[in-house]
Short mmCIF file of C-alpha atoms and ligand atoms in Angstrom, two decimals:
data_model
loop_
_atom_site.label_atom_id
_atom_site.label_comp_id
_atom_site.label_asym_id
_atom_site.label_seq_id
_atom_site.Cartn_x
_atom_site.Cartn_y
_atom_site.Cartn_z
CA MET O 1 -23.71 -34.02 16.07
CA ILE O 2 -20.50 -33.13 17.79
CA PHE O 3 -18.84 -35.98 15.95
CA GLY O 4 -20.96 -34.40 12.53
CA ILE O 5 -19.36 -30.63 13.15
CA PHE O 6 -15.55 -32.36 13.69
CA LYS O 7 -16.03 -34.21 10.65
CA GLU O 8 -17.32 -31.30 8.44
CA GLU O 9 -14.15 -28.92 10.00
CA LEU O 10 -11.95 -31.88 9.11
CA GLU O 11 -12.74 -31.76 5.65
CA MET O 12 -13.43 -28.35 5.02
CA ARG O 13 -11.80 -26.91 1.74
CA PHE O 14 -10.35 -23.23 2.04
CA LEU O 15 -9.72 -21.77 -1.28
CA ILE O 16 -7.63 -18.71 -1.74
CA ILE O 17 -7.20 -16.72 -5.06
CA GLY O 18 -4.08 -14.89 -4.79
CA GLY O 19 -0.74 -15.81 -3.50
CA ASP O 20 0.79 -12.64 -2.04
CA ALA O 21 0.60 -10.69 1.08
CA ALA O 22 -3.03 -11.24 2.12
CA GLY O 23 -3.55 -14.59 0.49
CA MET O 24 -0.41 -16.35 1.75
CA SER O 25 -0.62 -14.66 5.20
CA ALA O 26 -4.21 -16.51 5.35
CA ALA O 27 -2.71 -19.62 3.98
CA SER O 28 -0.12 -19.75 6.74
CA ARG O 29 -2.28 -18.62 9.40
CA ALA O 30 -5.23 -21.54 8.49
CA ARG O 31 -2.17 -23.82 8.82
CA ARG O 32 -1.23 -22.85 12.17
CA ASN O 33 -4.66 -22.89 13.30
CA ASP O 34 -5.78 -26.10 11.82
CA PRO O 35 -3.43 -28.92 10.69
CA SER O 36 -6.20 -30.95 8.98
CA LEU O 37 -7.68 -28.19 6.97
CA ASP O 38 -7.51 -28.49 2.97
CA ILE O 39 -5.80 -25.11 1.83
CA THR O 40 -5.75 -24.45 -2.02
CA VAL O 41 -3.91 -21.23 -3.23
CA LEU O 42 -4.34 -19.94 -6.82
CA GLU O 43 -1.74 -17.87 -8.16
CA ARG O 44 -1.64 -16.66 -11.67
CA THR O 45 2.09 -15.63 -11.79
CA ALA O 46 4.97 -17.56 -10.80
CA ASP O 47 5.71 -15.69 -7.70
CA VAL O 48 4.22 -15.88 -4.26
CA SER O 49 5.06 -14.42 -0.73
CA TYR O 50 7.28 -11.28 -1.70
CA SER O 51 7.91 -7.90 -0.82
CA ALA O 52 6.70 -5.26 -3.36
CA CYS O 53 7.56 -2.63 -1.13
CA GLY O 54 11.20 -3.38 -1.59
CA MET O 55 11.25 -3.22 -5.41
CA PRO O 56 12.36 0.55 -5.66
CA TYR O 57 15.08 -0.10 -3.12
CA ASN O 58 16.39 -3.44 -5.10
CA ILE O 59 16.52 -1.57 -8.39
CA ALA O 60 18.49 1.08 -7.25
CA ASP O 61 21.06 -1.73 -6.00
CA PRO O 62 22.50 -3.69 -9.00
CA SER O 63 24.47 -6.04 -6.58
CA ASN O 64 21.03 -7.29 -5.11
CA PRO O 65 18.93 -9.93 -7.07
CA MET O 66 15.05 -9.22 -7.41
CA ASP O 67 14.46 -12.60 -5.79
CA ALA O 68 15.98 -11.27 -2.81
CA LEU O 69 12.47 -10.13 -2.17
CA VAL O 70 10.71 -13.50 -1.90
CA VAL O 71 9.92 -13.89 1.67
CA ARG O 72 9.04 -17.42 1.54
CA ARG O 73 9.35 -19.44 -1.55
CA ALA O 74 6.61 -21.61 -3.06
CA GLU O 75 8.19 -25.00 -2.21
CA VAL O 76 8.33 -24.06 1.44
CA PHE O 77 4.71 -23.41 1.36
CA ARG O 78 4.15 -26.95 -0.28
CA GLU O 79 6.39 -29.00 1.17
CA LYS O 80 6.76 -27.64 4.89
CA GLN O 81 3.20 -26.38 5.39
CA GLY O 82 1.24 -28.78 3.34
CA ILE O 83 -0.45 -25.91 1.13
CA ASN O 84 -1.58 -26.81 -2.06
CA LEU O 85 -0.23 -23.82 -4.00
CA LEU O 86 -1.09 -23.65 -7.50
CA THR O 87 1.09 -21.20 -9.37
CA GLY O 88 0.38 -20.16 -13.03
CA HIS O 89 -3.37 -20.70 -12.17
CA GLU O 90 -5.61 -17.76 -12.73
CA ALA O 91 -9.25 -17.89 -11.50
CA ARG O 92 -11.73 -16.37 -13.76
CA THR O 93 -15.30 -16.76 -12.29
CA ILE O 94 -16.62 -17.59 -8.91
CA ASP O 95 -20.10 -19.30 -8.53
CA PRO O 96 -21.10 -18.57 -4.93
CA ALA O 97 -24.14 -20.55 -5.32
CA ALA O 98 -22.48 -23.81 -6.10
CA ARG O 99 -19.19 -22.73 -4.27
CA ARG O 100 -16.61 -23.01 -7.39
CA VAL O 101 -14.03 -21.32 -8.92
CA SER O 102 -13.30 -21.73 -12.70
CA GLY O 103 -10.22 -20.70 -14.33
CA VAL O 104 -7.17 -21.31 -16.89
CA THR O 105 -3.63 -22.23 -16.11
CA GLU O 106 -0.70 -20.68 -17.73
CA GLY O 107 -0.63 -23.37 -20.28
CA GLY O 108 -4.23 -22.44 -21.38
CA GLN O 109 -5.88 -25.76 -19.38
CA PRO O 110 -9.26 -25.03 -17.68
CA PHE O 111 -9.78 -26.10 -14.03
CA THR O 112 -12.94 -26.02 -11.88
CA LEU O 113 -12.22 -26.32 -8.17
CA ALA O 114 -14.92 -26.57 -5.34
CA TYR O 115 -14.77 -24.86 -1.86
CA ASP O 116 -16.30 -24.56 1.58
CA ARG O 117 -14.73 -20.95 2.29
CA LEU O 118 -13.29 -18.84 -0.36
CA LEU O 119 -11.05 -16.24 0.12
CA ILE O 120 -10.57 -13.35 -2.63
CA ALA O 121 -6.98 -11.68 -2.14
CA THR O 122 -6.41 -10.60 -5.68
CA GLY O 123 -4.61 -7.39 -4.75
CA ALA O 124 -4.75 -4.14 -6.73
CA ARG O 125 -3.10 -3.38 -10.40
CA ALA O 126 -1.34 -0.42 -11.67
CA LEU O 127 -3.69 1.97 -13.35
CA THR O 128 -2.44 2.00 -17.22
CA LEU O 129 -2.26 5.14 -19.33
CA ASP O 130 -5.42 5.72 -21.77
CA VAL O 131 -3.38 7.11 -24.60
CA PRO O 132 -1.90 5.71 -27.94
CA GLY O 133 1.54 4.17 -27.61
CA ALA O 134 0.72 3.39 -23.92
CA ASP O 135 1.85 -0.14 -24.42
CA ALA O 136 5.24 0.53 -26.34
CA PRO O 137 8.32 -1.17 -25.19
CA GLY O 138 9.70 1.01 -22.53
CA VAL O 139 6.55 1.89 -20.92
CA MET O 140 6.74 -0.14 -17.75
CA ALA O 141 4.68 -0.07 -14.51
CA LEU O 142 6.12 -1.34 -11.21
CA LYS O 143 3.62 -3.67 -9.35
CA SER O 144 4.47 -7.13 -9.65
CA LEU O 145 7.79 -8.75 -8.79
CA ARG O 146 7.85 -9.80 -12.59
CA ASP O 147 7.68 -6.09 -13.51
CA GLY O 148 10.41 -5.41 -11.10
CA ARG O 149 12.40 -7.97 -13.08
CA ALA O 150 11.42 -6.44 -16.22
CA MET O 151 12.56 -3.12 -15.22
CA LYS O 152 15.78 -3.95 -13.66
CA ALA O 153 16.76 -5.83 -17.02
CA TRP O 154 15.55 -3.09 -19.17
CA ILE O 155 17.94 -0.58 -17.08
CA GLU O 156 20.84 -3.17 -16.96
CA THR O 157 20.65 -4.13 -20.73
CA ARG O 158 20.30 -1.05 -22.48
CA GLU O 159 21.89 2.41 -22.17
CA VAL O 160 19.11 4.28 -20.06
CA ARG O 161 20.16 7.87 -19.71
CA HIS O 162 16.52 9.56 -18.95
CA ALA O 163 13.61 8.00 -17.18
CA LEU O 164 9.80 9.78 -17.28
CA ILE O 165 7.80 9.39 -14.43
CA LEU O 166 4.37 10.02 -14.94
CA GLY O 167 2.29 10.84 -11.83
CA ILE O 168 3.61 11.68 -8.60
CA GLY O 169 3.08 9.43 -5.54
CA TYR O 170 5.10 7.50 -3.08
CA ILE O 171 5.99 4.98 -5.72
CA GLY O 172 6.92 7.43 -8.39
CA LEU O 173 9.23 9.36 -5.63
CA GLU O 174 10.92 6.10 -4.33
CA MET O 175 11.31 5.25 -8.19
CA ALA O 176 13.03 8.74 -8.91
CA GLU O 177 15.41 8.22 -6.00
CA ALA O 178 16.34 4.54 -7.47
CA PHE O 179 16.60 6.07 -10.85
CA ARG O 180 18.88 8.81 -9.58
CA ALA O 181 21.05 6.51 -7.54
CA ARG O 182 21.82 4.44 -10.78
CA GLY O 183 22.89 7.50 -12.49
CA VAL O 184 19.64 8.06 -14.75
CA ALA O 185 18.04 11.53 -15.23
CA VAL O 186 14.61 11.87 -13.98
CA THR O 187 11.86 14.04 -14.94
CA MET O 188 8.37 13.70 -13.15
CA ILE O 189 5.25 15.15 -14.93
CA LYS O 190 1.69 15.40 -13.70
CA PRO O 191 -1.36 16.94 -15.53
CA ARG O 192 -2.88 18.45 -12.24
CA PRO O 193 -1.45 21.61 -10.16
CA GLY O 194 -0.02 21.11 -6.52
CA PHE O 195 3.04 18.73 -5.81
CA LEU O 196 1.57 16.47 -3.20
CA PRO O 197 -1.95 18.08 -2.80
CA TRP O 198 -2.81 15.70 0.02
CA LEU O 199 0.26 17.02 2.29
CA GLU O 200 0.05 20.61 4.18
CA GLU O 201 1.58 22.80 1.82
CA GLU O 202 4.42 23.88 3.93
CA LEU O 203 5.52 20.27 4.46
CA ALA O 204 4.99 19.44 0.58
CA ASP O 205 7.56 22.53 -0.12
CA VAL O 206 9.91 20.77 1.81
CA VAL O 207 9.55 17.61 0.15
CA GLN O 208 9.31 19.28 -3.44
CA GLN O 209 12.94 21.07 -2.53
CA GLU O 210 14.46 17.96 -1.88
CA VAL O 211 13.31 16.34 -4.87
CA GLU O 212 14.72 19.23 -7.03
CA ALA O 213 17.93 19.33 -5.27
CA ASN O 214 18.59 15.87 -6.21
CA GLN O 215 18.04 16.92 -9.66
CA VAL O 216 14.82 15.38 -10.47
CA ALA O 217 13.11 17.74 -12.94
CA LEU O 218 9.45 18.57 -11.96
CA ARG O 219 6.34 19.70 -14.40
CA LEU O 220 3.09 19.97 -13.26
CA GLY O 221 0.14 20.86 -15.49
CA PRO O 222 1.04 18.88 -18.77
CA VAL O 223 -1.33 16.73 -20.26
CA LEU O 224 -0.18 13.57 -22.02
CA HIS O 225 -1.37 13.17 -25.32
CA ARG O 226 0.54 10.06 -26.83
CA ILE O 227 3.67 8.16 -26.65
CA GLU O 228 5.90 7.50 -29.73
CA PRO O 229 7.78 4.21 -29.90
CA GLY O 230 11.35 4.21 -31.27
CA GLY O 231 14.92 3.97 -30.20
CA ARG O 232 14.06 6.62 -27.76
CA LEU O 233 10.45 6.91 -26.54
CA THR O 234 8.76 10.47 -27.15
CA ALA O 235 6.03 11.54 -24.83
CA VAL O 236 3.68 14.23 -26.60
CA PHE O 237 2.02 16.58 -23.72
CA ASP O 238 -0.54 19.33 -24.77
CA THR O 239 2.47 21.82 -23.92
CA MET O 240 5.68 20.06 -24.52
CA THR O 241 7.46 16.76 -25.61
CA ALA O 242 9.98 14.75 -23.53
CA ASP O 243 12.43 11.87 -24.98
CA ALA O 244 12.98 9.16 -22.61
CA ASP O 245 14.41 5.64 -22.57
CA ILE O 246 11.89 4.43 -19.84
CA ILE O 247 8.64 5.59 -18.97
CA LEU O 248 6.96 4.87 -15.70
CA PRO O 249 3.23 5.35 -15.34
CA ALA O 250 2.81 5.67 -11.52
CA ILE O 251 -0.75 7.34 -11.50
CA GLY O 252 -2.29 4.86 -8.66
CA VAL O 253 -3.87 1.70 -8.32
CA THR O 254 -7.30 0.00 -8.63
CA PRO O 255 -8.54 -3.05 -7.07
CA ASN O 256 -8.75 -6.52 -8.78
CA SER O 257 -12.44 -6.91 -7.95
CA GLU O 258 -14.04 -7.67 -11.27
CA ILE O 259 -14.24 -11.58 -10.77
CA ALA O 260 -16.16 -10.60 -7.56
CA ALA O 261 -18.29 -8.07 -8.86
CA ALA O 262 -19.14 -10.50 -11.98
CA ALA O 263 -20.33 -12.89 -9.07
CA GLY O 264 -22.42 -10.55 -7.82
CA ILE O 265 -20.53 -9.53 -4.66
CA ALA O 266 -20.88 -5.87 -3.27
CA LEU O 267 -18.27 -3.38 -3.75
CA GLY O 268 -17.54 -0.48 -1.92
CA PRO O 269 -15.40 2.71 -2.01
CA GLY O 270 -12.84 2.74 -5.13
CA ARG O 271 -14.37 -0.34 -6.40
CA ALA O 272 -12.82 -2.45 -3.70
CA ILE O 273 -14.53 -5.62 -2.64
CA ALA O 274 -16.89 -4.71 0.57
CA VAL O 275 -16.21 -6.50 3.82
CA ASP O 276 -17.36 -6.31 7.13
CA ARG O 277 -15.14 -6.58 10.48
CA GLN O 278 -14.68 -10.49 9.84
CA MET O 279 -13.54 -9.86 6.26
CA ARG O 280 -16.94 -11.42 4.88
CA THR O 281 -18.18 -10.42 1.66
CA SER O 282 -22.15 -10.01 0.79
CA ALA O 283 -21.73 -13.43 -0.47
CA GLU O 284 -22.22 -16.73 1.75
CA ALA O 285 -18.68 -18.17 2.70
CA VAL O 286 -16.87 -15.61 0.53
CA TYR O 287 -14.34 -13.46 2.41
CA ALA O 288 -11.87 -10.92 0.98
CA ALA O 289 -8.56 -9.17 2.32
CA GLY O 290 -5.67 -7.10 1.17
CA ASP O 291 -5.77 -4.32 -1.63
CA CYS O 292 -8.82 -5.83 -3.39
CA ALA O 293 -11.09 -5.19 -0.14
CA ASP O 294 -11.96 -2.28 1.74
CA ALA O 295 -11.67 -1.56 5.50
CA TYR O 296 -13.23 0.44 8.27
CA HIS O 297 -11.72 3.72 8.80
CA MET O 298 -11.15 4.41 12.46
CA VAL O 299 -11.59 8.14 12.26
CA THR O 300 -14.38 8.52 9.96
CA GLY O 301 -16.37 5.14 11.12
CA GLU O 302 -16.73 5.09 7.30
CA ARG O 303 -15.83 2.41 4.70
CA ALA O 304 -12.52 3.29 2.69
CA TRP O 305 -9.93 1.73 0.58
CA VAL O 306 -6.15 2.14 1.67
CA PRO O 307 -4.18 -0.31 -0.07
CA LEU O 308 -1.20 -1.12 2.09
CA ALA O 309 0.80 -3.84 3.27
CA LEU O 310 0.20 -4.17 7.01
CA ARG O 311 -3.39 -4.13 6.67
CA ALA O 312 -3.33 -6.91 3.95
CA ASN O 313 -1.33 -9.21 6.21
CA ARG O 314 -3.51 -8.68 9.17
CA ALA O 315 -6.84 -9.05 6.90
CA GLY O 316 -5.43 -12.35 5.46
CA TRP O 317 -4.92 -13.54 9.32
CA ALA O 318 -8.68 -12.37 10.03
CA ALA O 319 -10.04 -14.15 7.19
CA ALA O 320 -8.25 -17.31 8.47
CA ASP O 321 -9.09 -17.18 11.85
CA HIS O 322 -12.70 -16.51 11.19
CA VAL O 323 -12.68 -19.72 8.67
CA CYS O 324 -11.15 -21.69 11.26
CA GLY O 325 -14.19 -20.67 13.79
CA GLN O 326 -12.25 -18.15 15.99
CA PRO O 327 -13.61 -14.55 17.04
CA VAL O 328 -12.54 -12.10 14.91
CA GLU O 329 -13.62 -8.34 15.20
CA LEU O 330 -11.02 -5.89 13.16
CA PRO O 331 -11.44 -2.53 14.27
CA GLY O 332 -10.00 -0.91 11.23
CA ILE O 333 -7.38 1.42 10.04
CA THR O 334 -6.45 4.78 10.27
CA GLY O 335 -4.37 5.08 6.99
CA THR O 336 -0.99 5.33 8.31
CA ALA O 337 1.82 5.58 5.59
CA VAL O 338 5.58 6.62 5.46
CA PHE O 339 7.78 6.87 2.63
CA LYS O 340 11.40 7.97 2.09
CA VAL O 341 12.16 10.68 -0.62
CA PHE O 342 15.86 11.13 -0.92
CA GLY O 343 17.00 12.56 2.51
CA LEU O 344 13.35 12.92 3.74
CA GLN O 345 11.07 10.58 5.79
CA VAL O 346 7.45 11.67 5.06
CA ALA O 347 4.60 10.16 7.16
CA ARG O 348 0.97 10.45 7.82
CA THR O 349 -1.82 9.22 9.87
CA GLY O 350 -5.66 9.81 10.00
CA LEU O 351 -7.06 12.78 8.02
CA ASN O 352 -5.87 15.86 6.51
CA VAL O 353 -7.81 19.28 6.49
CA GLU O 354 -9.96 18.50 3.46
CA GLU O 355 -10.60 15.10 4.26
CA ALA O 356 -11.95 15.76 7.68
CA ARG O 357 -14.24 18.39 6.26
CA ARG O 358 -15.62 15.72 3.81
CA ALA O 359 -16.22 13.46 6.79
CA GLY O 360 -18.44 16.04 8.47
CA PHE O 361 -16.00 17.54 10.96
CA ASP O 362 -15.09 21.07 11.67
CA PRO O 363 -11.29 20.77 11.23
CA VAL O 364 -8.75 23.04 12.86
CA LYS O 365 -5.15 22.57 12.23
CA ALA O 366 -1.51 23.34 13.78
CA VAL O 367 1.38 23.80 11.55
CA VAL O 368 4.78 23.64 13.60
CA THR O 369 8.40 23.32 12.86
CA SER O 370 10.33 21.46 15.83
CA ARG O 371 13.73 19.41 15.97
CA SER O 372 14.76 15.69 15.56
CA ARG O 373 16.78 16.07 18.48
CA ALA O 374 17.74 18.86 21.44
CA HIS O 375 18.68 21.97 19.56
CA ALA O 376 22.35 21.68 20.97
CA GLN O 377 22.97 18.21 19.65
CA ALA O 378 24.95 17.68 16.66
CA GLY O 379 22.88 16.15 13.73
CA SER O 380 19.55 17.78 14.96
CA SER O 381 17.34 18.79 12.09
CA PRO O 382 13.89 20.33 11.67
CA VAL O 383 10.79 18.31 11.71
CA TYR O 384 7.62 19.76 10.32
CA VAL O 385 4.48 18.43 11.66
CA GLN O 386 0.77 19.28 10.84
CA MET O 387 -1.50 18.18 13.05
CA VAL O 388 -5.38 18.21 12.82
CA GLY O 389 -8.40 18.30 15.55
CA ASP O 390 -12.10 18.70 15.34
CA GLY O 391 -13.29 22.12 16.58
CA ILE O 392 -16.44 20.73 17.99
CA SER O 393 -15.52 17.11 19.54
CA GLY O 394 -11.65 18.54 20.39
CA ARG O 395 -10.90 14.71 18.82
CA LEU O 396 -7.53 14.32 17.24
CA LEU O 397 -8.04 13.56 13.52
CA GLY O 398 -4.70 13.41 12.14
CA ALA O 399 -1.13 14.19 11.71
CA GLN O 400 1.41 14.56 8.94
CA MET O 401 5.21 15.03 9.12
CA VAL O 402 8.36 15.48 7.43
CA GLY O 403 11.90 15.61 8.17
CA ARG O 404 15.26 13.91 8.09
CA GLU O 405 14.95 12.00 10.87
CA GLY O 406 12.85 10.74 13.57
CA VAL O 407 9.45 10.90 11.64
CA ALA O 408 9.15 7.37 10.43
CA HIS O 409 8.43 5.97 13.97
CA ARG O 410 7.48 9.02 15.59
CA ILE O 411 4.03 9.08 13.40
CA ASN O 412 2.92 5.86 14.98
CA ALA O 413 2.66 7.66 18.32
CA ALA O 414 -0.32 9.78 16.45
CA ALA O 415 -1.56 6.61 15.07
CA THR O 416 -2.06 5.06 18.36
CA ALA O 417 -3.87 8.10 19.80
CA LEU O 418 -6.16 7.85 16.74
CA PHE O 419 -6.83 4.13 17.39
CA ALA O 420 -7.59 5.13 20.79
CA ARG O 421 -9.95 7.93 19.67
CA MET O 422 -7.98 10.49 22.08
CA THR O 423 -8.64 14.04 21.99
CA VAL O 424 -6.01 16.91 21.10
CA GLU O 425 -5.74 17.48 24.95
CA ASN O 426 -5.60 13.92 25.93
CA PHE O 427 -2.53 13.59 23.52
CA SER O 428 -0.89 16.68 24.45
CA GLN O 429 -0.64 14.95 28.15
CA CYS O 430 0.90 11.63 26.69
CA ASP O 431 4.31 10.80 28.60
CA LEU O 432 6.59 10.52 25.52
CA ALA O 433 10.30 9.84 25.77
CA TYR O 434 13.00 12.32 25.81
CA ALA O 435 16.85 12.41 25.64
CA PRO O 436 18.69 14.75 23.88
CA PRO O 437 20.04 12.47 21.06
CA PHE O 438 16.32 11.39 20.16
CA SER O 439 13.95 14.38 20.78
CA PRO O 440 13.69 17.81 22.37
CA VAL O 441 11.89 17.85 25.86
CA TRP O 442 8.72 18.27 24.06
CA ASP O 443 8.58 15.90 21.52
CA PRO O 444 7.45 17.44 18.11
CA LEU O 445 4.08 15.83 18.33
CA LEU O 446 3.77 17.16 21.67
CA THR O 447 4.47 20.73 20.33
CA ALA O 448 2.03 20.50 17.53
CA ALA O 449 -0.87 19.11 20.14
CA ASN O 450 -0.01 22.21 22.46
CA GLN O 451 -0.27 24.57 19.45
CA LEU O 452 -3.44 22.87 18.26
CA LYS O 453 -5.18 23.00 21.60
CA LYS O 454 -4.82 26.89 21.77
CA LEU O 455 -6.67 27.08 18.42
CA LEU O 456 -9.46 24.53 19.10
C1 LIG V 501 6.64 -0.45 -5.61
C2 LIG V 501 5.70 -0.77 -4.56
C3 LIG V 501 6.02 -0.10 -3.15
C4 LIG V 501 5.39 -0.36 -2.04
N1 LIG V 501 5.47 0.03 -0.95
C5 LIG V 501 4.88 0.02 0.03
C6 LIG V 501 5.25 0.36 1.32
O1 LIG V 501 6.11 1.12 1.71
N2 LIG V 501 4.46 0.07 2.43
C7 LIG V 501 3.08 -0.29 2.22
O2 LIG V 501 2.42 -0.46 3.35
N3 LIG V 501 2.89 -1.02 1.10
C8 LIG V 501 3.58 -0.75 -0.03
N4 LIG V 501 3.15 -1.15 -1.05
C9 LIG V 501 1.81 -2.04 -1.24
C10 LIG V 501 1.81 -3.39 -0.94
O3 LIG V 501 2.80 -3.91 -1.83
C11 LIG V 501 0.28 -3.85 -0.97
O4 LIG V 501 -0.45 -3.15 -0.31
C12 LIG V 501 0.34 -5.36 -0.51
O5 LIG V 501 1.17 -6.33 -1.61
C13 LIG V 501 -0.95 -5.98 -0.83
O6 LIG V 501 -0.90 -7.26 -0.90
P1 LIG V 501 -2.04 -8.17 -1.67
O7 LIG V 501 -1.92 -9.35 -1.26
O8 LIG V 501 -3.53 -7.83 -1.11
O9 LIG V 501 -2.24 -7.82 -3.06
P2 LIG V 501 -0.90 -8.51 -3.86
O10 LIG V 501 0.47 -8.02 -3.52
O11 LIG V 501 -1.18 -7.35 -5.34
O12 LIG V 501 -1.21 -9.82 -4.18
C14 LIG V 501 -2.21 -10.35 -5.16
C15 LIG V 501 -1.86 -11.23 -5.59
O13 LIG V 501 -3.24 -11.98 -6.52
C16 LIG V 501 -2.74 -12.58 -7.72
N5 LIG V 501 -3.90 -12.63 -8.61
C17 LIG V 501 -4.60 -11.34 -8.70
N6 LIG V 501 -5.77 -11.90 -9.72
C18 LIG V 501 -5.80 -13.17 -9.51
C19 LIG V 501 -6.39 -14.23 -10.27
N7 LIG V 501 -7.74 -13.80 -10.80
N8 LIG V 501 -6.10 -15.63 -10.03
C20 LIG V 501 -5.01 -15.78 -9.43
N9 LIG V 501 -4.14 -14.70 -8.92
C21 LIG V 501 -4.64 -13.74 -9.09
C22 LIG V 501 -1.47 -11.36 -8.12
O14 LIG V 501 -0.84 -11.85 -9.29
C23 LIG V 501 -0.98 -11.04 -6.95
O15 LIG V 501 0.29 -12.06 -6.91
C24 LIG V 501 4.08 -1.06 -2.21
C25 LIG V 501 3.70 -1.46 -3.89
C26 LIG V 501 4.46 -1.31 -4.60
C27 LIG V 501 3.99 -2.09 -5.97
#
């Protein structure tokens, strides 16, 4: 019997669909866990294991080739790690009862592979515009490395003087900076009012001023009707038209969960694949990880879909560990995120007031303006903080920060407090570091917590 289990483990076939953050993290981890595991990865493009997050900065820099973003090349996975990595292989159907995946290669060859354990790590895709002309040459989303190469080539082989960015999210803002770095005029347009509606108004105003100070034109309200192709593209809105040499739709992403749904696998929020704390889906022996899957939110306790890189890598590891028979219990996420907008750092963790209300809390907020360093230090600049707590339990629910320095890593203290389910009172007693070049005596987060305590 013991021999029987051992033999089965030796021969186990671990099949992974998707060869980027979640998929290749899982493949590498599984190989480290078990040198004898039969690991196959299906990736529909030619690219694996790259940093999509670096693309806006790479596009800004003509001296840096896009392939510098590749973290580990396909040959390394194949030759050094013994992973059967099949690029140009698209999975089309999953048969959980027969434990088989079928698909087609780039050359049109059909294939079918059997598995003992399957990981779906198909990520997310950029939402497309639903208007005539949305597929005109020069309308370019930025999601995959292939997209990044195409966009960089477009900028470098044409006279691109004006970029139109549709949507104002973090990718749109990072790309506004990238276009400006390349001397391209930028207009950002979104149909709804509110520059960054998820961010506290006072903080959002600071970001908006920074964007406008860097000569990015903002239009909030126009609704896109169509895009007219031509030498230059013309975007026709209900109240205006705009000519551009490139149009970047940056209106969000959606999980690649269709093949899972077609196989009868349950979906969760945002149509992401529903997984438990072991990354198991509703189908026997099928796991999901990364942007295609959901996670438990540690503040609300509910399922949430937050497509970001760290949790994709971590979920890939977790799935691999569980496949290899190790105990796994992922506690969840707190939705921590940070991005750069020209000279500003913008960060958040946990819930904003509206999200807290929807989750059934009684949110109370404090908004403070503090400093990045002691006030007499050269280079000290304002740090804006919004902190949210629960009026009933006193629990810390979230924080947002904006500033020129000392924001990106400071938010991690608040993220850790959320992880530990601290109250605002507990957090206000944390012994945070101080020296004049790095912080006021009272760290901006402690100042916010002290203010919030008075209001709770
Ligand atoms: C411009 C940009 C900037 C970003 N910046 C940040 C950042 O600063 N911080 C952060 O945390 N996150 C950032 N992200 C998000 C981050 O890149 C993703 O969260 C992360 O890549 C998710 O990894 P994943 O493996 O789940 O999905 P993906 O990276 O999307 O990989 C999924 C892979 O599966 C393949 N695939 C899909 N369907 C199939 C199929 N049927 N058959 C075979 N293969 C398939 C795809 O080709 C793809 O290679 C950014 C994303 C972009 C686009």
